[in-house]
mmCIF file with all atom_site columns, C-alpha atoms in Angstrom:
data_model
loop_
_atom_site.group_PDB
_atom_site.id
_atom_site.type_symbol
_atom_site.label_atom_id
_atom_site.label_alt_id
_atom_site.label_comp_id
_atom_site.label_asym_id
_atom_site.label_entity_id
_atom_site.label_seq_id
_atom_site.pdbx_PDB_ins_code
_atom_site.Cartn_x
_atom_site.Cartn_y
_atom_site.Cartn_z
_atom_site.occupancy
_atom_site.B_iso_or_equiv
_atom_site.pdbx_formal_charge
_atom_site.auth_seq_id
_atom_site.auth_comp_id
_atom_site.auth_asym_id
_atom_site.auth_atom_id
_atom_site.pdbx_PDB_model_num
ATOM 1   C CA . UNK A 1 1   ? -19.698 13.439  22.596  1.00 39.00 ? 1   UNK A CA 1
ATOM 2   C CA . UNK A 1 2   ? -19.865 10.019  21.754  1.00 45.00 ? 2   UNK A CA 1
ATOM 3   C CA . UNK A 1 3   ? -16.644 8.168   19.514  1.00 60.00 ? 3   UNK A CA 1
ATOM 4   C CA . UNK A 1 4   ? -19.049 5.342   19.206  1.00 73.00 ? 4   UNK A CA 1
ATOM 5   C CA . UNK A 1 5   ? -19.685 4.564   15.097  1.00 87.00 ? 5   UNK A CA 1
ATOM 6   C CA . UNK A 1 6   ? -23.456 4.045   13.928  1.00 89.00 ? 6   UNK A CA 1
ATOM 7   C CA . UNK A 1 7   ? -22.570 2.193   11.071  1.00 94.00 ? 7   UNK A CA 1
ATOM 8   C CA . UNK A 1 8   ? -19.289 0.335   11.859  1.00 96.00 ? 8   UNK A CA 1
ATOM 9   C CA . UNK A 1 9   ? -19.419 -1.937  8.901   1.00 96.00 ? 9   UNK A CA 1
ATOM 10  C CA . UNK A 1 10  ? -18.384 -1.783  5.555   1.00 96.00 ? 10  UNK A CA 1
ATOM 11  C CA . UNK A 1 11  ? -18.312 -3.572  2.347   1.00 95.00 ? 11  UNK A CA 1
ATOM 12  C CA . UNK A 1 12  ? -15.276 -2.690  0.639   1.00 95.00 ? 12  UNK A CA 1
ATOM 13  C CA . UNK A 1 13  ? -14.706 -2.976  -3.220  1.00 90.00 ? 13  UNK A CA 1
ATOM 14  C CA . UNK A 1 14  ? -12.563 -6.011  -3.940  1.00 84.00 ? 14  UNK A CA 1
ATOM 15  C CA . UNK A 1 15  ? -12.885 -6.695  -7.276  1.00 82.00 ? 15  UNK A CA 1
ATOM 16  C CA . UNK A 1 16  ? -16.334 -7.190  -10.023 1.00 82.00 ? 16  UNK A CA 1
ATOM 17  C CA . UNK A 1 17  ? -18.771 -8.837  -8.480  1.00 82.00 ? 17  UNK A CA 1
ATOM 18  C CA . UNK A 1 18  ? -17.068 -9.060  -4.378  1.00 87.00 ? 18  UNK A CA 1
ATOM 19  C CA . UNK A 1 19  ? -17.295 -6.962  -1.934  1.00 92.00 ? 19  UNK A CA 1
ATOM 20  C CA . UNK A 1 20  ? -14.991 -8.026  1.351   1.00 93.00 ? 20  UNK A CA 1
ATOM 21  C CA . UNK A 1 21  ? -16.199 -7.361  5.144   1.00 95.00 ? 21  UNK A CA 1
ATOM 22  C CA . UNK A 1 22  ? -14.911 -4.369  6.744   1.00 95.00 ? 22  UNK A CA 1
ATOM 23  C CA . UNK A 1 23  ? -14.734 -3.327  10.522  1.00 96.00 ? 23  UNK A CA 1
ATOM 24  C CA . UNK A 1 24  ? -14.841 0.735   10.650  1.00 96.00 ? 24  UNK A CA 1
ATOM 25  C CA . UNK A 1 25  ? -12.901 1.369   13.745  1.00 95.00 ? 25  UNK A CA 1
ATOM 26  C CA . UNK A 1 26  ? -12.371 5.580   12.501  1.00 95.00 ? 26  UNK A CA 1
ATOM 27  C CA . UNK A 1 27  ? -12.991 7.237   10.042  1.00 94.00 ? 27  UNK A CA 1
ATOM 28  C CA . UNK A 1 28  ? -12.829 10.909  8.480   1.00 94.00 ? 28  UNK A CA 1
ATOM 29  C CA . UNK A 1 29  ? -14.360 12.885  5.370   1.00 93.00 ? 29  UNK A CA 1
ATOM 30  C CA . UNK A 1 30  ? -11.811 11.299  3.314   1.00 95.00 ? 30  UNK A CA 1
ATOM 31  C CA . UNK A 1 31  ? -11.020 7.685   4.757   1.00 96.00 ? 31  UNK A CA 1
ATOM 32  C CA . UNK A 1 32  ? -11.748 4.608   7.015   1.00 96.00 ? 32  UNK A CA 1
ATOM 33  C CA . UNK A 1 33  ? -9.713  2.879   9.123   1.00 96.00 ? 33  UNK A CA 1
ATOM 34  C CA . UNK A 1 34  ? -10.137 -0.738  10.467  1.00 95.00 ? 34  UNK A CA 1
ATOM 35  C CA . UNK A 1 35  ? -9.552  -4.488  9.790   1.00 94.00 ? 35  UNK A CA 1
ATOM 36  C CA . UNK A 1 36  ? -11.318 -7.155  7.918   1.00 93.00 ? 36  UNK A CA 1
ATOM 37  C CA . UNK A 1 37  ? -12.654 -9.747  10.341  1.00 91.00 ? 37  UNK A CA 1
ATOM 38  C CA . UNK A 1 38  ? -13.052 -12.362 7.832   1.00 86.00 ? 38  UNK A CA 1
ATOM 39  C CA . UNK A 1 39  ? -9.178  -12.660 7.372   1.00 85.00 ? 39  UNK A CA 1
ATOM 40  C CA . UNK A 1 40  ? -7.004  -15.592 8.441   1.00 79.00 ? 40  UNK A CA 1
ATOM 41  C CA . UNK A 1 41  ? -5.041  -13.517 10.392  1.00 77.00 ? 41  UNK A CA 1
ATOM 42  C CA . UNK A 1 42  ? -6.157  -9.900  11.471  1.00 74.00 ? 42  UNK A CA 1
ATOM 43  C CA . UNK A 1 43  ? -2.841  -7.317  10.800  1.00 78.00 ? 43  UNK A CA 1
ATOM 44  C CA . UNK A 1 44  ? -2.432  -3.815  12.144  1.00 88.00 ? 44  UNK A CA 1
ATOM 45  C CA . UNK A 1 45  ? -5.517  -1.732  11.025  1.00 92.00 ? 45  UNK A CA 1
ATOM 46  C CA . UNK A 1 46  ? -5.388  -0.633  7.686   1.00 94.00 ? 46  UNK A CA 1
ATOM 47  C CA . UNK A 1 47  ? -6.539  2.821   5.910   1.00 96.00 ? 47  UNK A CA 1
ATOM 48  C CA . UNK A 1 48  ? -8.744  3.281   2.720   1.00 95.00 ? 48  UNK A CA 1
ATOM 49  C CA . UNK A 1 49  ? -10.335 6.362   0.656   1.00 95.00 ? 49  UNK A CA 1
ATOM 50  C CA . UNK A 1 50  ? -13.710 6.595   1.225   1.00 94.00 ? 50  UNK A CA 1
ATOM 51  C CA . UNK A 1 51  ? -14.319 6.104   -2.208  1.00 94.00 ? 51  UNK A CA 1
ATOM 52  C CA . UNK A 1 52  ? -13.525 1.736   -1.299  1.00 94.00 ? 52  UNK A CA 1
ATOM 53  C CA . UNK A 1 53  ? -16.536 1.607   0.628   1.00 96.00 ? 53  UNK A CA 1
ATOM 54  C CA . UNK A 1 54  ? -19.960 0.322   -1.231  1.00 95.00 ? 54  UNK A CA 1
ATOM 55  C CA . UNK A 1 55  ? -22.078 0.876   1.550   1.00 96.00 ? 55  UNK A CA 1
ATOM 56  C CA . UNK A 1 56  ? -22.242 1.014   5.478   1.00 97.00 ? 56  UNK A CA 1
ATOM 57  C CA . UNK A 1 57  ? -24.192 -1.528  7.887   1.00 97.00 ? 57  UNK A CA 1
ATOM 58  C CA . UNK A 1 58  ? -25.116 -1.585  11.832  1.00 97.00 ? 58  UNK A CA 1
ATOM 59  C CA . UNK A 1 59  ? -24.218 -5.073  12.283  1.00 97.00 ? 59  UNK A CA 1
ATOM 60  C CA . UNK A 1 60  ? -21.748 -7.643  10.631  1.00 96.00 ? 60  UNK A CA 1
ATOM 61  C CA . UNK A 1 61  ? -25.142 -9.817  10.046  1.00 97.00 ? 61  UNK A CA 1
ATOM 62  C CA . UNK A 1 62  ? -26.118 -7.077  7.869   1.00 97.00 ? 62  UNK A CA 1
ATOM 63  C CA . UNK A 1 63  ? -23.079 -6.434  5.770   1.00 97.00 ? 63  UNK A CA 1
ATOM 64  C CA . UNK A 1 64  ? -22.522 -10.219 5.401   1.00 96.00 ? 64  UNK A CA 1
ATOM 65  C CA . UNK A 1 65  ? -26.225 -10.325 4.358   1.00 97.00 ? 65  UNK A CA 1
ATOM 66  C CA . UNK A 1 66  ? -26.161 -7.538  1.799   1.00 96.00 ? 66  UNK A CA 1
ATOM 67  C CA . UNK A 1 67  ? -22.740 -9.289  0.625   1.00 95.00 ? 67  UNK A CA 1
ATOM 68  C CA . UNK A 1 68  ? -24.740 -12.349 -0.100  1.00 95.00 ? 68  UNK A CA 1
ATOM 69  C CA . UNK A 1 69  ? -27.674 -10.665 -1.586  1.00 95.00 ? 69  UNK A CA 1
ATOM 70  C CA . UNK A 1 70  ? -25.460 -8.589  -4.452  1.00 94.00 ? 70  UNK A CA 1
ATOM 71  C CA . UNK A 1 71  ? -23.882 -11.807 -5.326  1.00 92.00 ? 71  UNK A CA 1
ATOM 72  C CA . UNK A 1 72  ? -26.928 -13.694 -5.972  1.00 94.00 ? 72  UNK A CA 1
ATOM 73  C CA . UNK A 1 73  ? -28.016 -10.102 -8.317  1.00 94.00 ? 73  UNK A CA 1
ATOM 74  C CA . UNK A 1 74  ? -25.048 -10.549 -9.938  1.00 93.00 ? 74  UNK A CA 1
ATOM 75  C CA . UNK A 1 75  ? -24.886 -13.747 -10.667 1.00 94.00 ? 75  UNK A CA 1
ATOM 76  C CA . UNK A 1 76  ? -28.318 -13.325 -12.445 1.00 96.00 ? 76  UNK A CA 1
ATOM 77  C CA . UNK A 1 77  ? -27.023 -11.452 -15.296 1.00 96.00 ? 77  UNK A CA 1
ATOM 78  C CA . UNK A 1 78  ? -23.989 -13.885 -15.864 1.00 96.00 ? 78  UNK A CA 1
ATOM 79  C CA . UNK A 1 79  ? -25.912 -15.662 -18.769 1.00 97.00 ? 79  UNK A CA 1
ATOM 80  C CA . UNK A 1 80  ? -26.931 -12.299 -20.510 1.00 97.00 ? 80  UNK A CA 1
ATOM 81  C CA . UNK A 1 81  ? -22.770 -11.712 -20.257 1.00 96.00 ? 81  UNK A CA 1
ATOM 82  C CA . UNK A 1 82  ? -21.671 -14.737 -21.274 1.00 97.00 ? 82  UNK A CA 1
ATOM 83  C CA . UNK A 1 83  ? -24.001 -14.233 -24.345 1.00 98.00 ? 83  UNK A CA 1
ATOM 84  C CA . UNK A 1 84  ? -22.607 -11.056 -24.827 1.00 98.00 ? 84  UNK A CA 1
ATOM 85  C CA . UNK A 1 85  ? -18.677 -12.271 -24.748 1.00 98.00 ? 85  UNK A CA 1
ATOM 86  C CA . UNK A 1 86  ? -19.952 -14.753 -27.520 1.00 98.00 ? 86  UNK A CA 1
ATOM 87  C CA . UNK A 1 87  ? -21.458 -11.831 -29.719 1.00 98.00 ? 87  UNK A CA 1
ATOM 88  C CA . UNK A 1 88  ? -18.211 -10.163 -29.030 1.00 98.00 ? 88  UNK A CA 1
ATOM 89  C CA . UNK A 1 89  ? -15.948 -12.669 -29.855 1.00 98.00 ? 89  UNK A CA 1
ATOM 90  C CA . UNK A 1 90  ? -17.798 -13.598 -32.905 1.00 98.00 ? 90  UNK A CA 1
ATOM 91  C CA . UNK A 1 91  ? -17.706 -9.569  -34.491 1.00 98.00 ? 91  UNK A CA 1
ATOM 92  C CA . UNK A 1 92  ? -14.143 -9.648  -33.921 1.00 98.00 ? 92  UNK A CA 1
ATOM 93  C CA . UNK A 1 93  ? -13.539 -12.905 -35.630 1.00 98.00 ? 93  UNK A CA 1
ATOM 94  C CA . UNK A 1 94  ? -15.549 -11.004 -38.496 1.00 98.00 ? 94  UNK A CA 1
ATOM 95  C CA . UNK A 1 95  ? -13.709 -7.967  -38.238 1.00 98.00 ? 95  UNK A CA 1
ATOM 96  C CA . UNK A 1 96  ? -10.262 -10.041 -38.622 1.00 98.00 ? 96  UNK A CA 1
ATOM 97  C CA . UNK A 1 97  ? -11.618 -12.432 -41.743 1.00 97.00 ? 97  UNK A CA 1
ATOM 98  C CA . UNK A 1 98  ? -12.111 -9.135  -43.647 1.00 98.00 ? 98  UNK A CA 1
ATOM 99  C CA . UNK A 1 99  ? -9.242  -7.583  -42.885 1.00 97.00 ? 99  UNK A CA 1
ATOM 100 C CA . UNK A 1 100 ? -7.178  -10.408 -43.967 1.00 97.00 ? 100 UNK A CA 1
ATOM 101 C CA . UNK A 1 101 ? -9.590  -10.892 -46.910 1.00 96.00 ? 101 UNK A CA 1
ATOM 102 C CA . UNK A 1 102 ? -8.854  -7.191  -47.698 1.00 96.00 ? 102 UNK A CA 1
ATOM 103 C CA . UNK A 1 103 ? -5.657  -7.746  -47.709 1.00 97.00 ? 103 UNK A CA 1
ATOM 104 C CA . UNK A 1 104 ? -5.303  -10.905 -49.509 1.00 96.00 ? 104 UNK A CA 1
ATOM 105 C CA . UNK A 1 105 ? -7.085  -9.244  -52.320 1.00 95.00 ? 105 UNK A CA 1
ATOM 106 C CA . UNK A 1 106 ? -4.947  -6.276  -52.400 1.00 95.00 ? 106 UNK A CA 1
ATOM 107 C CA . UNK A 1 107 ? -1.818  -8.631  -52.948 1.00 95.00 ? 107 UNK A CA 1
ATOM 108 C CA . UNK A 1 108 ? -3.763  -10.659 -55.729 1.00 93.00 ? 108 UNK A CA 1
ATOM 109 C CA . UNK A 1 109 ? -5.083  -7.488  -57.197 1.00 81.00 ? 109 UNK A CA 1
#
């Protein structure tokens, strides 16, 4: 039996939008163990629910690759969300002119 890991890399959820590089060095059912190579300095291996990894590649080319790829897909939506903040913004600005309004009337009233 072989200990040897077909897939040793990882993205790992960092936050909306990143993933970071991950080095599976074990892993179980439940979690993955290893280090991030990209890292200034590289600590003790570290532990993570399975549930942190995005997706599993061969080679570090690959995850770095895929990495790249996702950002560029995300990135092309950031107009269509920017738009959508604006929308946002300007419904609650809306929302708050009649309330006051509402109000303002009541005290009149």
């Amino acid at each position: 039996m072989s200990d040897r890991i077909e897939r040793p890399w990882a993205l790992m959820r960092h936050h909306a939008g990143w993933a970071d590089v991950f080095h599976v060095e074990s892993d179980t059912a439940d979690s993955v163990t290893g280090f991030y190579p990209d890292r200034e300095t590289v600590g003790p291996p570290v532990t993570y629910s399975t549930r942190a990894v995005l997706a599993r590649f061969p080679t570090l080319e690959a995850a770095r690759a895929a990495r790249e790829g996702a950002v560029s897909e995300w990135r092309k939506h950031d107009t269509g969300v920017r738009d959508a903040e604006t929308r946002l913004r300007d419904a609650e600005k809306a929302r708050e002119d009649a309330w006051l309004a509402c109000l303002r009337q009541a005290a009149e009233g």
